[in-house]
Coordinates of C-alpha atoms and ligand atoms in Angstrom, one line a residue:
X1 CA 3.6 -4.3 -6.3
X2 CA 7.0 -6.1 -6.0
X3 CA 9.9 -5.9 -8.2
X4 CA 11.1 -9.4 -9.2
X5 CA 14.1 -10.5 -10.8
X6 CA 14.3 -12.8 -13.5
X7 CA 17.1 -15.4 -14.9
X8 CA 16.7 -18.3 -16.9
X9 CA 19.7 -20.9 -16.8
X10 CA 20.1 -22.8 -19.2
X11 CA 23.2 -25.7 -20.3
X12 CA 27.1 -24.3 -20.9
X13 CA 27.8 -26.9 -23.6
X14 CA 27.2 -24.0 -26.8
X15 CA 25.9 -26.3 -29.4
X16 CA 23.3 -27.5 -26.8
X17 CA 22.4 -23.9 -25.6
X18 CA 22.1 -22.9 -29.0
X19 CA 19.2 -25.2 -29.9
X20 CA 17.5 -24.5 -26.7
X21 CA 17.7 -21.1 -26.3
X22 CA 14.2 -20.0 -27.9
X23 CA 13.0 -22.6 -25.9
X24 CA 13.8 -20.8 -22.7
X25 CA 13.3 -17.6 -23.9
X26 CA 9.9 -18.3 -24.2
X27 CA 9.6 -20.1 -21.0
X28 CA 11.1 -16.6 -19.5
X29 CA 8.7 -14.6 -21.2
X30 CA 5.6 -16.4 -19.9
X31 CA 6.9 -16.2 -16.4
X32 CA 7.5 -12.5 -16.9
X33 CA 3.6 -12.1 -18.5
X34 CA 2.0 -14.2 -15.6
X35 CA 4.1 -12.4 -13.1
X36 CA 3.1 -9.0 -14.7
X37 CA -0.5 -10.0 -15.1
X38 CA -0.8 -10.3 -11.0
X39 CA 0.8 -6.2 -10.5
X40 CA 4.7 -6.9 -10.4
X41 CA 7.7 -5.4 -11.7
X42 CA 9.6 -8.0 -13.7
X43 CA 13.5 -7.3 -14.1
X44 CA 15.0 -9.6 -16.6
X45 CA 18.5 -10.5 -17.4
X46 CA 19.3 -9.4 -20.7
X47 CA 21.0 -12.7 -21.7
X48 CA 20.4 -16.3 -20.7
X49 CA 22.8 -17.7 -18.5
X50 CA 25.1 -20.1 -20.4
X51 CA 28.9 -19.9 -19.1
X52 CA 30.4 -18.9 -15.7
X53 CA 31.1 -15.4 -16.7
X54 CA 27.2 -14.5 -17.6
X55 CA 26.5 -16.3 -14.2
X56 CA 27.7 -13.8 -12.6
X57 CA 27.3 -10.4 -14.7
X58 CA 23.3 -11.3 -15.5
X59 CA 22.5 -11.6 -11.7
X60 CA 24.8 -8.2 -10.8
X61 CA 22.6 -6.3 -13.3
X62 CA 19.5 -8.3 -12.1
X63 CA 21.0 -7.2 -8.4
X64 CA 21.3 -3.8 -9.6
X65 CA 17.3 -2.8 -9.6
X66 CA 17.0 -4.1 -6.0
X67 CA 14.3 -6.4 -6.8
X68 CA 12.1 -7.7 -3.4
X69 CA 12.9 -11.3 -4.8
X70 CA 14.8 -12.8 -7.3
X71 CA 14.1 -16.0 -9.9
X72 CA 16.1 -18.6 -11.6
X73 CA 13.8 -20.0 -14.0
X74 CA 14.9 -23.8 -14.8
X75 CA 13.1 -24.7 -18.3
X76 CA 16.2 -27.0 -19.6
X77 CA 18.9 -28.6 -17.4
X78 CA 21.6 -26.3 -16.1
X79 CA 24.8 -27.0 -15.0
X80 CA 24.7 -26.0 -11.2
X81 CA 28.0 -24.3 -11.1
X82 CA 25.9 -21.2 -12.6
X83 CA 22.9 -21.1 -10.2
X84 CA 26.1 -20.8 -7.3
X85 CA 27.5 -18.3 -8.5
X86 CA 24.4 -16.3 -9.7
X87 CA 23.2 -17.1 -6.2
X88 CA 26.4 -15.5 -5.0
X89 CA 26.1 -12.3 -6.8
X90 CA 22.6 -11.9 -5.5
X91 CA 21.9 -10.6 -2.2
X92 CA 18.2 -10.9 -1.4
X93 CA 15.6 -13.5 -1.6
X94 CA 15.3 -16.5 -3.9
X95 CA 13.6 -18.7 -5.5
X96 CA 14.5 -21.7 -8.1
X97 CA 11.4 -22.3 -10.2
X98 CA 11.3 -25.6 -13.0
X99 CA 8.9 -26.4 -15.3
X100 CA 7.7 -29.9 -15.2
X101 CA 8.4 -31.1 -18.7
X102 CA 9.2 -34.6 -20.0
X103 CA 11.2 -33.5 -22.8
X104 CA 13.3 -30.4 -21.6
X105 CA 14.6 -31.8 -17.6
X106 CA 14.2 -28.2 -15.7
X107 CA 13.4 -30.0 -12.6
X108 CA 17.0 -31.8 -12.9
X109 CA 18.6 -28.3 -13.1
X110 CA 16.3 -27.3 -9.7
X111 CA 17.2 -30.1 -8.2
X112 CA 20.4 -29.9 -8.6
X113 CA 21.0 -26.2 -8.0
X114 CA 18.7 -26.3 -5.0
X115 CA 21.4 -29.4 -3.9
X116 CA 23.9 -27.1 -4.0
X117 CA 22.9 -24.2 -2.7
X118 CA 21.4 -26.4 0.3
X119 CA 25.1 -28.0 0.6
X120 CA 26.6 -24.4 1.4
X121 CA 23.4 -23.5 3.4
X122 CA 21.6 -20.8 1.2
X123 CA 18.2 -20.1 1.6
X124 CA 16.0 -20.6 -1.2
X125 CA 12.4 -21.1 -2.1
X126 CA 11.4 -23.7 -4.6
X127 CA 8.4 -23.8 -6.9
X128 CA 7.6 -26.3 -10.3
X129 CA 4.8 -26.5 -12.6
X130 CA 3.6 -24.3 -15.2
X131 CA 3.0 -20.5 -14.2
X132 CA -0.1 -20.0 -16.4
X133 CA -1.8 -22.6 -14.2
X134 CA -3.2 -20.3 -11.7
X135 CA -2.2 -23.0 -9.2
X136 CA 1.5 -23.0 -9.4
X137 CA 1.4 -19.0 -9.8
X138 CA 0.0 -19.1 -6.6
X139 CA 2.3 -20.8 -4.7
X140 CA 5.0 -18.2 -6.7
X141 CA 3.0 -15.4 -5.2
X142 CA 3.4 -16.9 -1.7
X143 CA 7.3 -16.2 -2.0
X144 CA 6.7 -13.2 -3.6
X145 CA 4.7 -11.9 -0.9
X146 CA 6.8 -13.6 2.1
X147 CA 10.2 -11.6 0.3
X148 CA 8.7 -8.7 0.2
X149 CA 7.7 -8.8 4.2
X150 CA 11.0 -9.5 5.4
X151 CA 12.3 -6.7 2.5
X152 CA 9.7 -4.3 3.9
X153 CA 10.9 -4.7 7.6
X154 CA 14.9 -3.9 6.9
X155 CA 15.3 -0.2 7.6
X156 CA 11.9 0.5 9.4
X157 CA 11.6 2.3 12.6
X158 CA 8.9 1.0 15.3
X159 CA 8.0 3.9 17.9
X160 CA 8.1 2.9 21.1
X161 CA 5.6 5.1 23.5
X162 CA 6.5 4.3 27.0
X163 CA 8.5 1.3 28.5
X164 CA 7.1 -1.8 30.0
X165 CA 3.4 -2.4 30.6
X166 CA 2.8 -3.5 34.3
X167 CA 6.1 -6.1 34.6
X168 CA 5.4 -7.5 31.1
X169 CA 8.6 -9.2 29.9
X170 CA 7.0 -10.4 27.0
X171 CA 5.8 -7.3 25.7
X172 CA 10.1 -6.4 25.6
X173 CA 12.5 -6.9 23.2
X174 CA 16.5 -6.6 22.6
X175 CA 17.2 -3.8 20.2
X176 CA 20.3 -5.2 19.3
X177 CA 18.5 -8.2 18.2
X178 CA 15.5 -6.6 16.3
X179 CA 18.1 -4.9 14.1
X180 CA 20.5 -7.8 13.7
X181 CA 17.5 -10.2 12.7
X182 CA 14.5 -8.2 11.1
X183 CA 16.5 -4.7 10.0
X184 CA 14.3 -2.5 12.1
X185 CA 15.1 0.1 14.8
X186 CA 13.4 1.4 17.8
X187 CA 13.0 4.8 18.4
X188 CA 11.7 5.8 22.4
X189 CA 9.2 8.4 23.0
X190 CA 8.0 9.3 26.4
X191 CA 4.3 9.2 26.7
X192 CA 4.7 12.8 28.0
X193 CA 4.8 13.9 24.3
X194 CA 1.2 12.6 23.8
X195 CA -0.1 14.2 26.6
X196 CA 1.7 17.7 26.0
X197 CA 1.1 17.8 22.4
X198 CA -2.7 16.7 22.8
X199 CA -3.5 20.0 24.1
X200 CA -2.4 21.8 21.2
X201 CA -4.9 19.9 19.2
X202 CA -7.5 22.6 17.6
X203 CA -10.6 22.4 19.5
X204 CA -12.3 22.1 16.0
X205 CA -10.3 19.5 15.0
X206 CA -11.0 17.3 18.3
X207 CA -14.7 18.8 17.6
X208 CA -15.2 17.1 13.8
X209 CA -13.8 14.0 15.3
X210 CA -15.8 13.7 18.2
X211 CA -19.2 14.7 15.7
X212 CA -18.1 12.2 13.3
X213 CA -17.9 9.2 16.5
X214 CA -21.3 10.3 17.8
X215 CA -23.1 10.1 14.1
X216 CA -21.3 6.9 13.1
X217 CA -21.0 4.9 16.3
X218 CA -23.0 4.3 19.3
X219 CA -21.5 6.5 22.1
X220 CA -22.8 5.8 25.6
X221 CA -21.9 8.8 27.6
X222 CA -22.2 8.2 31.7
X223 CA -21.4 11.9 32.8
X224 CA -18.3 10.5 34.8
X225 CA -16.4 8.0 33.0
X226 CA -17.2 9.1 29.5
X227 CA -18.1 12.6 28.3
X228 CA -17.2 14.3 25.6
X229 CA -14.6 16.3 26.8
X230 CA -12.6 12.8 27.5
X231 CA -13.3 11.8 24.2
X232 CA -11.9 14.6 22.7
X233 CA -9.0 14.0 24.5
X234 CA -8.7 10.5 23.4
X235 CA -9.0 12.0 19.5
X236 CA -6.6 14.8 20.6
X237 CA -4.2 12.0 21.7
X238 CA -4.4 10.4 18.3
X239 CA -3.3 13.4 16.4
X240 CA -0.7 13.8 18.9
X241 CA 0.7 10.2 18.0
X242 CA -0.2 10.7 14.2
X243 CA 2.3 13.4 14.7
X244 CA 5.1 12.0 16.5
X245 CA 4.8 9.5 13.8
X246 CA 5.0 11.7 10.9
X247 CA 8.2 13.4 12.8
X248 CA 10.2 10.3 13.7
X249 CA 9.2 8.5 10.3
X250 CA 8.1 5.8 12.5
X251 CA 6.7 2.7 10.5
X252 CA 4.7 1.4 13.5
X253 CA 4.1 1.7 17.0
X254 CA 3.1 0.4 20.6
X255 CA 1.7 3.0 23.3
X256 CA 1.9 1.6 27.2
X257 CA -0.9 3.1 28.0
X258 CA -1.4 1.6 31.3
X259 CA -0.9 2.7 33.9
X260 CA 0.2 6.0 33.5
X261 CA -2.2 7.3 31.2
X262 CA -5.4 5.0 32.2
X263 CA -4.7 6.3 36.0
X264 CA -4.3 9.8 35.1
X265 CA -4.8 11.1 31.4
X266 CA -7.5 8.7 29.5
X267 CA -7.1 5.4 27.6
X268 CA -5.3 5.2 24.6
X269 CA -7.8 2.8 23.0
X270 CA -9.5 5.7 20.4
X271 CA -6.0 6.3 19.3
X272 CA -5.1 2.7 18.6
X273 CA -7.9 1.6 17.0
X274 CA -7.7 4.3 14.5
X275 CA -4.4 4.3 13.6
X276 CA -4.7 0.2 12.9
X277 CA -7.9 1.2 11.4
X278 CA -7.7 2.3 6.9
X279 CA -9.7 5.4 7.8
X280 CA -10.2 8.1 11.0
X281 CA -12.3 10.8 10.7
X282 CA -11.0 12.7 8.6
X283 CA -11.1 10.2 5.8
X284 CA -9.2 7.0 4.4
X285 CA -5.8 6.7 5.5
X286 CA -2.8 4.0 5.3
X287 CA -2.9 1.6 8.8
X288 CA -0.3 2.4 10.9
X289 CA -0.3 -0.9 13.1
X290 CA -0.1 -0.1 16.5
X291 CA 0.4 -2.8 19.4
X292 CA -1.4 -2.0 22.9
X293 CA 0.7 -2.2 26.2
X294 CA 3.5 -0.9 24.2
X295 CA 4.0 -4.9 23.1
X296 CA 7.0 -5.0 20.7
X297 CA 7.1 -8.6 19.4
X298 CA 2.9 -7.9 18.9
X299 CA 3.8 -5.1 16.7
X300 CA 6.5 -7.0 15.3
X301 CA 4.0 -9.4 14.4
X302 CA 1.1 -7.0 13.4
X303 CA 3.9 -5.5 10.9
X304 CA 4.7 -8.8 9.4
X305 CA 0.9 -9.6 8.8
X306 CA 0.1 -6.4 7.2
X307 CA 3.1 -6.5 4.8
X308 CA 1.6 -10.1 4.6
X309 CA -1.8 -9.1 3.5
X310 CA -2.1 -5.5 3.3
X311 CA -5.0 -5.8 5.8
X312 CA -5.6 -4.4 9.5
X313 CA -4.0 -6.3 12.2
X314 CA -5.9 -7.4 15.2
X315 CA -4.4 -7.0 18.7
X316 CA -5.9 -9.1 21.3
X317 CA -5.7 -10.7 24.6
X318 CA -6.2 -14.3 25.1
X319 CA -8.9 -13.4 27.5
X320 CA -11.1 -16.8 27.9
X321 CA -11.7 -19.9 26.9
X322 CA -15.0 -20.8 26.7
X323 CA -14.6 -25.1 27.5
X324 CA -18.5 -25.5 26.3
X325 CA -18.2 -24.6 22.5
X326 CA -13.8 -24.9 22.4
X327 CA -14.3 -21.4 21.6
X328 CA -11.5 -18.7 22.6
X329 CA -12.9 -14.9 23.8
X330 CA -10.0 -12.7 22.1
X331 CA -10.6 -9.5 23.8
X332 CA -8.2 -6.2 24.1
X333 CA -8.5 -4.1 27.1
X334 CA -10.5 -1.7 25.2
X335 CA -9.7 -1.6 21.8
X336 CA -10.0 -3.7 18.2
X337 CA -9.7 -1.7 15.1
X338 CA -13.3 -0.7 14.1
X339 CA -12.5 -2.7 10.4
X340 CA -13.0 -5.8 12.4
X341 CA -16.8 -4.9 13.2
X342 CA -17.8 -5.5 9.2
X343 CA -14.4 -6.0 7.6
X344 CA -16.2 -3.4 5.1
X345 CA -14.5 -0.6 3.2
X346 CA -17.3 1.5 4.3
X347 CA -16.4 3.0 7.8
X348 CA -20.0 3.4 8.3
X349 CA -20.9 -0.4 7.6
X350 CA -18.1 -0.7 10.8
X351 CA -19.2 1.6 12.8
X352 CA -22.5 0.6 13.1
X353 CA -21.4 -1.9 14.7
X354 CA -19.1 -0.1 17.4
X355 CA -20.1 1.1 20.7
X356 CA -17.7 3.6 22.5
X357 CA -18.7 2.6 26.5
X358 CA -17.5 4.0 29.9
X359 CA -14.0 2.9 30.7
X360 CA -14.2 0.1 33.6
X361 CA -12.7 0.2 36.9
X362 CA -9.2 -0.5 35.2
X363 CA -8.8 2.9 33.8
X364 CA -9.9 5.9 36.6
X365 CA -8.8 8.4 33.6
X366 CA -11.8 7.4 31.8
X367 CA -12.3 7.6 27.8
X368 CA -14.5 5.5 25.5
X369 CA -13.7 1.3 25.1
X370 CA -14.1 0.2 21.4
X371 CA -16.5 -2.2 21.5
X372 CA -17.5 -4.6 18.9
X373 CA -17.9 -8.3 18.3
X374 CA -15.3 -9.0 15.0
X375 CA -17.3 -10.4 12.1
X376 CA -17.2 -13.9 11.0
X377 CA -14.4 -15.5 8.6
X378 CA -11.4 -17.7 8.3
X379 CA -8.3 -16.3 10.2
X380 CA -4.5 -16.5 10.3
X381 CA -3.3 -15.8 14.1
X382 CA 0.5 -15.6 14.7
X383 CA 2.8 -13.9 17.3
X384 CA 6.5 -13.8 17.6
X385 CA 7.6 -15.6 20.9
X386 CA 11.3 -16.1 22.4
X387 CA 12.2 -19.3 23.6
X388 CA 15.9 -19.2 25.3
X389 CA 16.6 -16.0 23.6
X390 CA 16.3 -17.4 20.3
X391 CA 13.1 -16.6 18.4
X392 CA 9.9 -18.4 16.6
X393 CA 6.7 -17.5 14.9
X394 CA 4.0 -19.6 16.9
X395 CA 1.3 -20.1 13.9
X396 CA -2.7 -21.0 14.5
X397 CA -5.1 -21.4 11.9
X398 CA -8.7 -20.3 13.1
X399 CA -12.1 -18.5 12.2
X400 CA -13.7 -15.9 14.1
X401 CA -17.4 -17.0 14.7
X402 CA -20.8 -15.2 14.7
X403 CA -23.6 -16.6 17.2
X404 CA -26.4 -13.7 17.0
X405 CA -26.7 -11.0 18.9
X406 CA -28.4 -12.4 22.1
X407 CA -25.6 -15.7 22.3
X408 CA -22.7 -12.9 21.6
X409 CA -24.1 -10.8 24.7
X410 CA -24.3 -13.5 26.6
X411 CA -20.8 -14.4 25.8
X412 CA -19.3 -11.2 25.7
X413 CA -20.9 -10.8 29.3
X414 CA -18.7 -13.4 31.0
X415 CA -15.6 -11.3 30.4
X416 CA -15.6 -7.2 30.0
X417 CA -18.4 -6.8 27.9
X418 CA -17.2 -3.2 27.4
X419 CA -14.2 -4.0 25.6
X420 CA -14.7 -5.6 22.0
X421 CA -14.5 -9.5 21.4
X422 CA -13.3 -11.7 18.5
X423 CA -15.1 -15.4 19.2
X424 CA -12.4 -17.6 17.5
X425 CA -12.7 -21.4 17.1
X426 CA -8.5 -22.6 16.7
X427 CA -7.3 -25.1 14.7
X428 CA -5.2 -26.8 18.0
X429 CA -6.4 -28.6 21.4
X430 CA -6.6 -26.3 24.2
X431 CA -4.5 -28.2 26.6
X432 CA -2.1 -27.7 23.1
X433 CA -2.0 -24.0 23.2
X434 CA -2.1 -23.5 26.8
X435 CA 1.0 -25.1 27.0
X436 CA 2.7 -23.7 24.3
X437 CA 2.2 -20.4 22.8
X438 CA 4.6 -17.9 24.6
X439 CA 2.9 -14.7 25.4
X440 CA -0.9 -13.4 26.6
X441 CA -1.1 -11.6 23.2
X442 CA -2.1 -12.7 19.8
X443 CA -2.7 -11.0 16.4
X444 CA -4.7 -12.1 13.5
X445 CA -5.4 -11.5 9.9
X446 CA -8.3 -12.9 7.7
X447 CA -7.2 -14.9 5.2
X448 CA -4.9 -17.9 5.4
X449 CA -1.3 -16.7 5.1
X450 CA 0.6 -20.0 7.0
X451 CA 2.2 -20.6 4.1
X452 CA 3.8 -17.1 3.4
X453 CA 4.7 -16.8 7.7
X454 CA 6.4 -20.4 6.9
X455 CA 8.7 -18.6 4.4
X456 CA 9.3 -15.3 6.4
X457 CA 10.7 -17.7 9.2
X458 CA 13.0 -19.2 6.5
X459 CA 14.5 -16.1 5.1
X460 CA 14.7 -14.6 8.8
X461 CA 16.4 -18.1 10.2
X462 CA 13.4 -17.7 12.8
X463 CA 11.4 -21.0 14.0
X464 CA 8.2 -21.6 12.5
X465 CA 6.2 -23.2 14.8
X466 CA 2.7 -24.2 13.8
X467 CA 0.5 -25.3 16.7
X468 CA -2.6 -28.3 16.0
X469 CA -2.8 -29.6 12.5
Ligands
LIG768 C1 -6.8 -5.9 33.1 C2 -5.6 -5.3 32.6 O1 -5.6 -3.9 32.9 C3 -5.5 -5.5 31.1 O2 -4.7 -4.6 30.5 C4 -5.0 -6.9 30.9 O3 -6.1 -7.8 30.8 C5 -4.2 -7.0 29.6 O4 -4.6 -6.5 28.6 C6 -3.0 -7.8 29.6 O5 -2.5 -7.9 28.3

């Protein structure tokens, strides 16, 4: 649920204002009941907004609640001098929104309040049409849930287990910069915590975990790579993180992993999956998006898609491209979040699906890969990239696709079949993507949420930078 503010504007000339007033009051109140009708908070303004001087009290009590996004609602023509210096008194997201009316010119008054807020360079969204059509609402909602993204990042902490994967600039950011652009901090934990604190795990505790794993999911213990002794150790690990996390109030995370703890402890790929997964084993939980390899502008990313969507965030490798069917293997080194395997709230509908395997030749340390081939559907893929310092949102639209199980093998086979796979047809050439996109990560969400990334970019002053269509 967000909390949105609400002003109407209306005309300063008082004998005008007068005749329309009821007119926009009732415009007001059918925004407020469409916007309550989706699961928001509406904060109105007690009065319309008719002279300079109500300008700028009705948005400091709009201001006041803190709403995620804030709306001047256009039903009559306004004089613009009001929208500025509403606009002035509020300090988070907006967005003008007209009717489109013959009689009463709203869309004049956006037009010419979005002019001048353009002319002093304030960010704004825009939206016109009638909110009871479920189309307009819609595109409402895609501010809505853009504002309250960027409002959920400002003041977050991501936890950053271990420092740079295996020489991967990339996968490292400026802290100065994350706070200065997206509000969040970064707090560094040495993996040593994980490992010391994993032993003080109660052996029961690792013991119902491992129990639940071997009932729901397909565990293929080797006696060497993969027992159950290293798979406790990988659940121990993930209560050691869940408790760092609840320690440092950490919003999301990225573990290194390798090659520390794939050399000499066990893989971190139980711990990730679960903690990007809605339940463990213990029951149903919130996500808590965690990036392999420790990759900050992947969790970055994730973070962004789940305040998005309010789904898991997949964490991938651009692994292959398979030329023959202009298919992409997306495939972690050893982990997706088991949702992917069904996208079902049942964890056992998922786990079906999963297979823990031996750790490959990668990771001496051992532990169980998560293996799974993601289920079908349409799919929003982004990642954060920097070009020259200066940052962008690189945007694909794609599906992940299904073959059956014997193509999938067959597939899955040409890469590490052990780790899991997402099969994902993109929306841009090859030679396109190959040449563009700015990092061997990607991230995905089901869904299409292009339009909601395109505002995020706005309201961060970030690129957006779709790639094919
Ligand atoms: C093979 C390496 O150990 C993997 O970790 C590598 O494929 C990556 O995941 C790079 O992101």
């Amino acid at each position: 649920m967000a909390r949105i503010g609400l002003l109407t504007i209306s005309d300063g000339r008082d004998f005008v204002h007068r005749d329309i007033a009821d007119w926009a009051r009732s415009s007001e109140d059918a925004i407020t009941a469409a916007l309550e009708g989706a699961g928001h908070e509406v904060v109105r303004a007690p009065e319309l907004v008719w002279t300079n001087e109500l300008a700028s009290s009705q948005a400091r009590l709009v201001a006041e609640a803190r709403p995620d996004l804030t709306i001047f609602n256009y039903s009559v023509w306004a004089f613009p001098h009001f929208s500025m210096l509403a606009a002035d008194a509020t300090p988070g997201p907006l967005v003008l929104l007209s009717n489109i009316d013959p009689v009463q010119p709203g869309m004049v008054g956006m037009l010419a309040a979005g002019g001048a807020l353009d002319q002093i360079g304030r960010v704004h969204g825009r939206v016109w049409g009638d909110v009871a059509d479920p189309e307009t609402l819609g595109r409402l909602l895609v501010h809505v849930r853009a504002a309250q993204a960027v409002g959920g990042l400002r003041g977050s902490t991501f936890g950053r287990f271990g420092g740079r994967p295996m020489g991967m600039y990339t996968a490292v950011a400026n802290t100065d910069q994350w706070l200065s652009t997206f509000g969040v901090d970064v707090e560094e934990i040495d993996q040593w915590e994980i490992v010391r604190r994993s032993e003080l795990v109660s052996p029961a505790r690792a013991k119902e975990g491992r129990e639940w794993l071997e009932k729901h999911a397909n565990v293929h213990y080797d006696g060497k790579q993969l027992t159950p002794e290293l798979l406790e150790r990988q659940i121990r690990s993930y209560h050691a993180v869940r408790e760092l996390i609840d320690e440092w109030n950490l919003d999301f995370s990225g573990i290194k992993g390798q090659p520390e703890l794939t050399t000499h402890f066990t893989t971190m790929d139980i711990t990730e999956a679960f903690l990007n997964d809605p339940y463990d084993w213990e029951g149903p939980k919130p996500t808590h998006v965690t990036a392999t390899e420790s990759d900050m502008d992947a969790a970055l990313t994730m973070q962004i898609l789940k305040l998005i969507s309010g789904d898991p965030v997949l964490f991938a490798d651009v692994r292959h491209y398979h030329a023959d069917r202009d298919i992409w293997d997306l495939a972690n080194s050893g982990q997706h979040a088991t949702w992917y395997a069904a996208r079902s709230d049942d964890p056992a509908e998922n786990l079906r699906r999963v297979h823990l395997y031996p750790e490959v030749f990668f990771f001496p340390a051992g532990g169980a890969s998560v293996h799974h081939i993601a289920a079908p559907g349409e799919m929003t893929l982004a990642r954060l990239t920097r070009h020259s310092g200066h940052y962008r949102m690189q945007v694909v639209r794609g599906a992940f696709e299904d073959y059956g199980d014997e193509v999938n093998e067959q597939l899955a086979r040409q890469s590490t079949f052990e780790w899991p796979h997402a099969f994902t047809r993109m929306d841009v050439p090859a030679a396109e993507f190959l040449s563009r996109f700015g990092a061997n990560h990607i991230h995905a969400v089901p869904g299409d949420y292009l339009a909601e990334l395109e505002q995020v970019c706005r309201l961060l002053a970030v690129d957006y930078q779709r790639l094919g269509g």
